[in-house]
mmCIF file of C-alpha atoms in Angstrom:
data_model
loop_
_atom_site.group_PDB
_atom_site.id
_atom_site.type_symbol
_atom_site.label_atom_id
_atom_site.label_comp_id
_atom_site.label_asym_id
_atom_site.label_seq_id
_atom_site.Cartn_x
_atom_site.Cartn_y
_atom_site.Cartn_z
ATOM 1 C CA MET A 1 0.338 0.115 -0.026
ATOM 2 C CA LYS A 2 1.094 3.505 -0.809
ATOM 3 C CA LYS A 3 1.923 5.559 2.580
ATOM 4 C CA VAL A 4 1.770 9.329 3.067
ATOM 5 C CA VAL A 5 3.046 11.020 6.204
ATOM 6 C CA ALA A 6 1.367 14.162 7.206
ATOM 7 C CA ILE A 7 3.042 16.696 9.533
ATOM 8 C CA ARG A 8 0.801 18.202 11.425
ATOM 9 C CA HIS A 9 1.068 21.246 14.041
ATOM 10 C CA VAL A 10 -2.227 22.030 15.230
ATOM 11 C CA ASN A 11 -5.474 19.154 15.087
ATOM 12 C CA PHE A 12 -7.733 20.879 13.172
ATOM 13 C CA GLU A 13 -4.866 21.657 10.345
ATOM 14 C CA ASN A 14 -5.172 18.274 8.949
ATOM 15 C CA LEU A 15 -5.429 17.044 5.292
ATOM 16 C CA GLY A 16 -9.005 17.755 4.969
ATOM 17 C CA ILE A 17 -9.829 17.236 1.524
ATOM 18 C CA LEU A 18 -6.595 16.181 0.234
ATOM 19 C CA GLY A 19 -7.061 13.616 3.058
ATOM 20 C CA SER A 20 -10.572 12.183 1.513
ATOM 21 C CA LEU A 21 -8.382 12.041 -1.979
ATOM 22 C CA LEU A 22 -5.811 10.119 -0.929
ATOM 23 C CA SER A 23 -7.719 7.733 0.747
ATOM 24 C CA LEU A 24 -10.044 6.842 -2.386
ATOM 25 C CA ARG A 25 -6.676 6.389 -4.232
ATOM 26 C CA GLY A 26 -5.338 3.427 -1.893
ATOM 27 C CA TYR A 27 -2.931 5.450 0.507
ATOM 28 C CA GLN A 28 -2.068 4.682 3.794
ATOM 29 C CA ILE A 29 -2.271 7.734 6.175
ATOM 30 C CA ASP A 30 0.167 8.478 8.974
ATOM 31 C CA TYR A 31 0.301 11.425 10.830
ATOM 32 C CA PHE A 32 3.232 13.004 12.829
ATOM 33 C CA ASP A 33 1.890 15.937 15.326
ATOM 34 C CA ALA A 34 4.904 18.426 15.323
ATOM 35 C CA GLY A 35 6.166 18.696 19.111
ATOM 36 C CA ARG A 36 4.947 15.138 20.219
ATOM 37 C CA ASP A 37 6.484 13.124 17.690
ATOM 38 C CA ASP A 38 9.664 12.899 16.660
ATOM 39 C CA ILE A 39 10.037 14.230 12.971
ATOM 40 C CA ARG A 40 13.412 12.489 12.827
ATOM 41 C CA THR A 41 11.996 9.180 12.788
ATOM 42 C CA ILE A 42 10.315 9.636 9.300
ATOM 43 C CA VAL A 43 12.127 7.676 6.871
ATOM 44 C CA ASN A 44 11.911 9.162 3.262
ATOM 45 C CA GLU A 45 12.521 6.204 1.310
ATOM 46 C CA ASP A 46 9.650 4.738 3.206
ATOM 47 C CA THR A 47 7.301 7.304 2.537
ATOM 48 C CA ASP A 48 5.896 7.710 -1.017
ATOM 49 C CA LEU A 49 4.234 11.197 -0.156
ATOM 50 C CA LEU A 50 5.339 13.828 2.416
ATOM 51 C CA VAL A 51 2.443 16.173 3.212
ATOM 52 C CA VAL A 52 4.091 19.662 5.511
ATOM 53 C CA LEU A 53 0.699 21.262 6.811
ATOM 54 C CA GLY A 54 0.074 24.796 8.244
ATOM 55 C CA GLY A 55 0.135 25.812 11.712
ATOM 56 C CA PRO A 56 0.353 29.664 13.771
ATOM 57 C CA ILE A 57 4.097 29.647 13.576
ATOM 58 C CA SER A 58 6.411 32.499 11.669
ATOM 59 C CA ALA A 59 8.680 30.650 9.860
ATOM 60 C CA ALA A 60 10.021 34.198 8.587
ATOM 61 C CA GLN A 61 11.077 34.792 12.572
ATOM 62 C CA HIS A 62 12.177 31.080 13.238
ATOM 63 C CA PHE A 63 14.196 30.970 10.115
ATOM 64 C CA ALA A 64 15.546 34.617 10.651
ATOM 65 C CA GLY A 65 17.317 33.342 14.077
ATOM 66 C CA GLN A 66 14.699 33.252 16.538
ATOM 67 C CA GLN A 67 14.595 29.641 16.615
ATOM 68 C CA ASN A 68 11.693 28.822 19.129
ATOM 69 C CA TYR A 69 10.651 25.374 17.683
ATOM 70 C CA ALA A 70 13.293 23.131 17.281
ATOM 71 C CA PHE A 71 11.229 20.726 15.223
ATOM 72 C CA LEU A 72 11.150 22.866 12.640
ATOM 73 C CA ASN A 73 14.602 22.211 12.134
ATOM 74 C CA ASP A 74 14.121 18.962 11.997
ATOM 75 C CA GLU A 75 11.416 19.224 9.414
ATOM 76 C CA LEU A 76 13.692 21.530 7.249
ATOM 77 C CA ALA A 77 16.771 18.470 7.317
ATOM 78 C CA LEU A 78 13.677 16.043 6.346
ATOM 79 C CA VAL A 79 12.374 17.868 3.331
ATOM 80 C CA THR A 80 15.787 18.911 2.462
ATOM 81 C CA GLN A 81 17.043 15.270 1.952
ATOM 82 C CA ARG A 82 13.685 14.330 0.557
ATOM 83 C CA LEU A 83 14.149 17.429 -2.310
ATOM 84 C CA GLN A 84 17.514 16.218 -2.986
ATOM 85 C CA GLN A 85 15.955 12.844 -3.426
ATOM 86 C CA LYS A 86 12.795 14.045 -5.909
ATOM 87 C CA GLN A 87 10.086 12.821 -3.505
ATOM 88 C CA PRO A 88 7.307 13.760 -4.122
ATOM 89 C CA THR A 89 5.905 16.869 -1.651
ATOM 90 C CA ILE A 90 3.484 18.892 -0.885
ATOM 91 C CA GLY A 91 3.700 22.137 1.730
ATOM 92 C CA VAL A 92 0.696 24.114 2.810
ATOM 93 C CA CYS A 93 1.149 27.405 4.158
ATOM 94 C CA LEU A 94 3.657 26.891 6.903
ATOM 95 C CA GLY A 95 4.848 23.928 4.921
ATOM 96 C CA ALA A 96 5.198 25.765 2.070
ATOM 97 C CA GLN A 97 7.534 28.114 3.462
ATOM 98 C CA VAL A 98 9.436 24.946 4.975
ATOM 99 C CA ILE A 99 9.897 23.601 1.304
ATOM 100 C CA ALA A 100 10.968 27.083 0.048
ATOM 101 C CA GLN A 101 13.342 27.553 2.671
ATOM 102 C CA ALA A 102 14.932 23.998 2.000
ATOM 103 C CA LEU A 103 15.256 25.289 -1.526
ATOM 104 C CA GLY A 104 17.341 28.241 -0.306
ATOM 105 C CA ALA A 105 14.654 30.822 -0.906
ATOM 106 C CA GLU A 106 13.884 33.016 1.841
ATOM 107 C CA VAL A 107 10.530 33.603 3.853
ATOM 108 C CA VAL A 108 9.540 36.972 4.622
ATOM 109 C CA SER A 109 6.904 38.655 6.901
ATOM 110 C CA LEU A 110 3.886 40.299 5.191
ATOM 111 C CA GLY A 111 3.195 42.378 7.821
ATOM 112 C CA VAL A 112 -0.575 42.371 7.855
ATOM 113 C CA LYS A 113 -2.778 39.189 8.059
ATOM 114 C CA GLU A 114 -4.085 37.717 4.822
ATOM 115 C CA ILE A 115 -7.017 35.904 6.387
ATOM 116 C CA GLY A 116 -10.466 34.747 4.961
ATOM 117 C CA TYR A 117 -11.609 33.638 1.223
ATOM 118 C CA ALA A 118 -10.276 35.621 -2.082
ATOM 119 C CA PRO A 119 -9.672 34.657 -5.546
ATOM 120 C CA LEU A 120 -6.129 34.317 -6.711
ATOM 121 C CA THR A 121 -4.200 35.745 -9.883
ATOM 122 C CA LEU A 122 -2.911 32.605 -11.958
ATOM 123 C CA THR A 123 0.187 33.003 -13.873
ATOM 124 C CA ASP A 124 -0.168 32.317 -17.665
ATOM 125 C CA ASN A 125 0.263 28.498 -17.605
ATOM 126 C CA GLU A 126 -1.737 26.536 -19.490
ATOM 127 C CA ASP A 127 -0.681 23.237 -17.798
ATOM 128 C CA SER A 128 -0.791 24.768 -14.273
ATOM 129 C CA VAL A 129 -2.486 22.323 -11.960
ATOM 130 C CA LEU A 130 -3.922 25.441 -10.386
ATOM 131 C CA ALA A 131 -6.073 25.789 -13.099
ATOM 132 C CA PRO A 132 -9.493 24.552 -11.883
ATOM 133 C CA LEU A 133 -9.070 27.674 -9.554
ATOM 134 C CA ALA A 134 -9.414 30.524 -12.478
ATOM 135 C CA SER A 135 -12.696 32.016 -10.762
ATOM 136 C CA THR A 136 -13.139 30.180 -7.617
ATOM 137 C CA PRO A 137 -11.762 32.360 -4.204
ATOM 138 C CA VAL A 138 -10.082 30.296 -2.065
ATOM 139 C CA LEU A 139 -9.383 30.231 2.043
ATOM 140 C CA HIS A 140 -6.196 32.358 2.973
ATOM 141 C CA TRP A 141 -4.678 32.651 6.297
ATOM 142 C CA HIS A 142 -1.056 33.539 6.742
ATOM 143 C CA GLY A 143 1.462 36.821 7.917
ATOM 144 C CA ASP A 144 4.369 35.715 5.925
ATOM 145 C CA MET A 145 5.298 34.599 2.466
ATOM 146 C CA PHE A 146 7.919 32.618 0.549
ATOM 147 C CA MET A 147 10.255 34.114 -2.466
ATOM 148 C CA ILE A 148 9.773 31.585 -5.329
ATOM 149 C CA PRO A 149 12.945 29.178 -4.983
ATOM 150 C CA GLU A 150 15.315 29.150 -8.097
ATOM 151 C CA GLY A 151 14.285 26.561 -10.243
ATOM 152 C CA ALA A 152 10.524 27.178 -9.514
ATOM 153 C CA THR A 153 7.537 27.872 -11.407
ATOM 154 C CA ARG A 154 5.653 30.783 -9.663
ATOM 155 C CA LEU A 155 1.751 29.625 -10.327
ATOM 156 C CA ALA A 156 -0.467 31.992 -8.477
ATOM 157 C CA GLY A 157 -0.500 35.245 -6.303
ATOM 158 C CA THR A 158 -2.675 38.064 -4.941
ATOM 159 C CA ASP A 159 -2.351 41.807 -4.242
ATOM 160 C CA ILE A 160 -1.720 41.557 -0.809
ATOM 161 C CA CYS A 161 0.796 38.174 -1.122
ATOM 162 C CA PRO A 162 2.177 37.653 -4.393
ATOM 163 C CA ASN A 163 3.809 34.725 -3.938
ATOM 164 C CA GLN A 164 0.789 32.421 -3.328
ATOM 165 C CA ALA A 165 1.854 29.063 -4.811
ATOM 166 C CA PHE A 166 4.940 27.238 -6.611
ATOM 167 C CA GLU A 167 5.654 23.790 -8.362
ATOM 168 C CA TYR A 168 9.324 22.365 -8.600
ATOM 169 C CA GLN A 169 9.922 20.267 -11.133
ATOM 170 C CA ASP A 170 7.397 17.400 -11.276
ATOM 171 C CA PHE A 171 7.814 16.281 -7.858
ATOM 172 C CA ALA A 172 7.151 19.464 -5.317
ATOM 173 C CA LEU A 173 4.125 22.099 -4.499
ATOM 174 C CA GLY A 174 4.196 24.891 -2.368
ATOM 175 C CA LEU A 175 0.594 26.272 -1.355
ATOM 176 C CA GLN A 176 0.376 29.647 0.732
ATOM 177 C CA PHE A 177 -3.067 29.343 0.891
ATOM 178 C CA HIS A 178 -5.465 26.324 2.511
ATOM 179 C CA LEU A 179 -6.765 24.205 -0.560
ATOM 180 C CA GLU A 180 -7.198 21.364 1.799
ATOM 181 C CA ALA A 181 -9.123 23.101 4.426
ATOM 182 C CA ASP A 182 -12.480 21.384 4.419
ATOM 183 C CA HIS A 183 -15.497 24.449 5.014
ATOM 184 C CA ARG A 184 -17.204 21.824 7.620
ATOM 185 C CA ASP A 185 -14.601 22.058 10.031
ATOM 186 C CA LEU A 186 -14.181 26.049 9.588
ATOM 187 C CA GLU A 187 -15.961 26.196 13.389
ATOM 188 C CA ARG A 188 -12.583 24.438 14.549
ATOM 189 C CA TRP A 189 -10.362 27.062 12.940
ATOM 190 C CA LEU A 190 -12.376 29.825 14.300
ATOM 191 C CA VAL A 191 -11.888 28.136 17.698
ATOM 192 C CA GLY A 192 -8.329 27.471 17.403
ATOM 193 C CA HIS A 193 -7.463 30.755 15.975
ATOM 194 C CA ALA A 194 -9.885 32.944 18.027
ATOM 195 C CA CYS A 195 -6.731 35.455 19.331
ATOM 196 C CA GLU A 196 -5.534 35.719 15.655
ATOM 197 C CA LEU A 197 -8.607 36.509 14.600
ATOM 198 C CA GLU A 198 -9.210 39.179 17.146
ATOM 199 C CA LEU A 199 -5.952 40.635 17.234
ATOM 200 C CA ALA A 200 -6.197 41.022 12.784
ATOM 201 C CA GLY A 201 -9.755 42.563 13.675
ATOM 202 C CA ILE A 202 -11.718 40.042 11.432
ATOM 203 C CA VAL A 203 -15.161 39.210 12.583
ATOM 204 C CA PRO A 204 -15.856 35.037 12.645
ATOM 205 C CA GLN A 205 -18.932 35.803 11.182
ATOM 206 C CA LEU A 206 -17.458 36.949 7.630
ATOM 207 C CA LEU A 207 -15.565 33.741 7.302
ATOM 208 C CA ARG A 208 -18.966 32.038 8.239
ATOM 209 C CA GLN A 209 -20.305 33.540 5.357
ATOM 210 C CA GLN A 210 -18.047 33.237 3.393
ATOM 211 C CA ALA A 211 -17.224 29.578 3.728
ATOM 212 C CA ALA A 212 -21.504 29.270 2.960
ATOM 213 C CA ARG A 213 -20.884 30.976 -0.279
ATOM 214 C CA TYR A 214 -17.701 29.519 -1.526
ATOM 215 C CA GLY A 215 -17.158 26.005 0.265
ATOM 216 C CA THR A 216 -18.969 23.693 -2.044
ATOM 217 C CA GLU A 217 -17.463 25.098 -5.262
ATOM 218 C CA LEU A 218 -13.801 25.785 -4.207
ATOM 219 C CA GLU A 219 -14.291 21.807 -2.255
ATOM 220 C CA GLN A 220 -15.032 20.856 -5.545
ATOM 221 C CA CYS A 221 -12.227 22.723 -7.622
ATOM 222 C CA ALA A 222 -9.445 21.640 -4.578
ATOM 223 C CA ARG A 223 -10.367 17.798 -5.581
ATOM 224 C CA GLN A 224 -9.443 18.670 -9.339
ATOM 225 C CA VAL A 225 -6.324 20.650 -8.293
ATOM 226 C CA PHE A 226 -4.997 18.054 -6.115
ATOM 227 C CA ALA A 227 -5.954 15.032 -8.678
ATOM 228 C CA ARG A 228 -4.125 16.635 -11.038
ATOM 229 C CA TRP A 229 -1.033 16.902 -9.459
ATOM 230 C CA LEU A 230 -1.327 13.505 -8.177
ATOM 231 C CA ASP A 231 -2.146 12.229 -11.814
ATOM 232 C CA LYS A 232 1.870 13.426 -12.317
ATOM 233 C CA ILE A 233 3.478 12.124 -9.526
ATOM 234 C CA GLU A 234 2.262 8.807 -8.937
ATOM 235 C CA PRO A 235 3.243 6.907 -12.266
ATOM 236 C CA ARG A 236 6.756 7.711 -10.630
ATOM 237 C CA LYS A 237 6.000 4.863 -8.855
#
């Protein structure tokens, strides 16, 4: 059986939509919870797909020298080795920033929070895996941004965050936005990030309204995006 390992930083930011799709494709899913499970025990050679999920940690501050979370260094070492081996890898939000860092690109603070459902501006790439998102708002929830690594292809941006997605060769995908998030689980996000929302001046009811409006359509588009990317990497195995 194919195996996916997902590194999770907070319980409610899980594989979501991507997880159900992977299960349908016959993957065994193993979660590693950062700060509890030892990331160093993950064996890249035994892992068909690695997914590094998001979390409320500033990669920009950590990798700039604050070093507040030792497990991020373990994640960076794991991802660096994995990319050198050209093993399939997806990063979401914080996870995408770890991939960018592993590829030698900087992670910077936006100086503002981008939170809520809003559309992307896709780059002019007919073969982009993000093509199904051309007219569908996605869920943003971040305050940092990765720079585009050398050799990677930039796929999308917004006015606030110009670098929203990149693909590295044919085996790594970095997404700043939360394409995996299931709108039916939004309430868990609102509770878990209540302090962040208050500091950002964002009313939870706005996000509830946006999720009700866009959630079903976005789920369908997200499944298409992930399926397009998995179709590219699975023949490798």
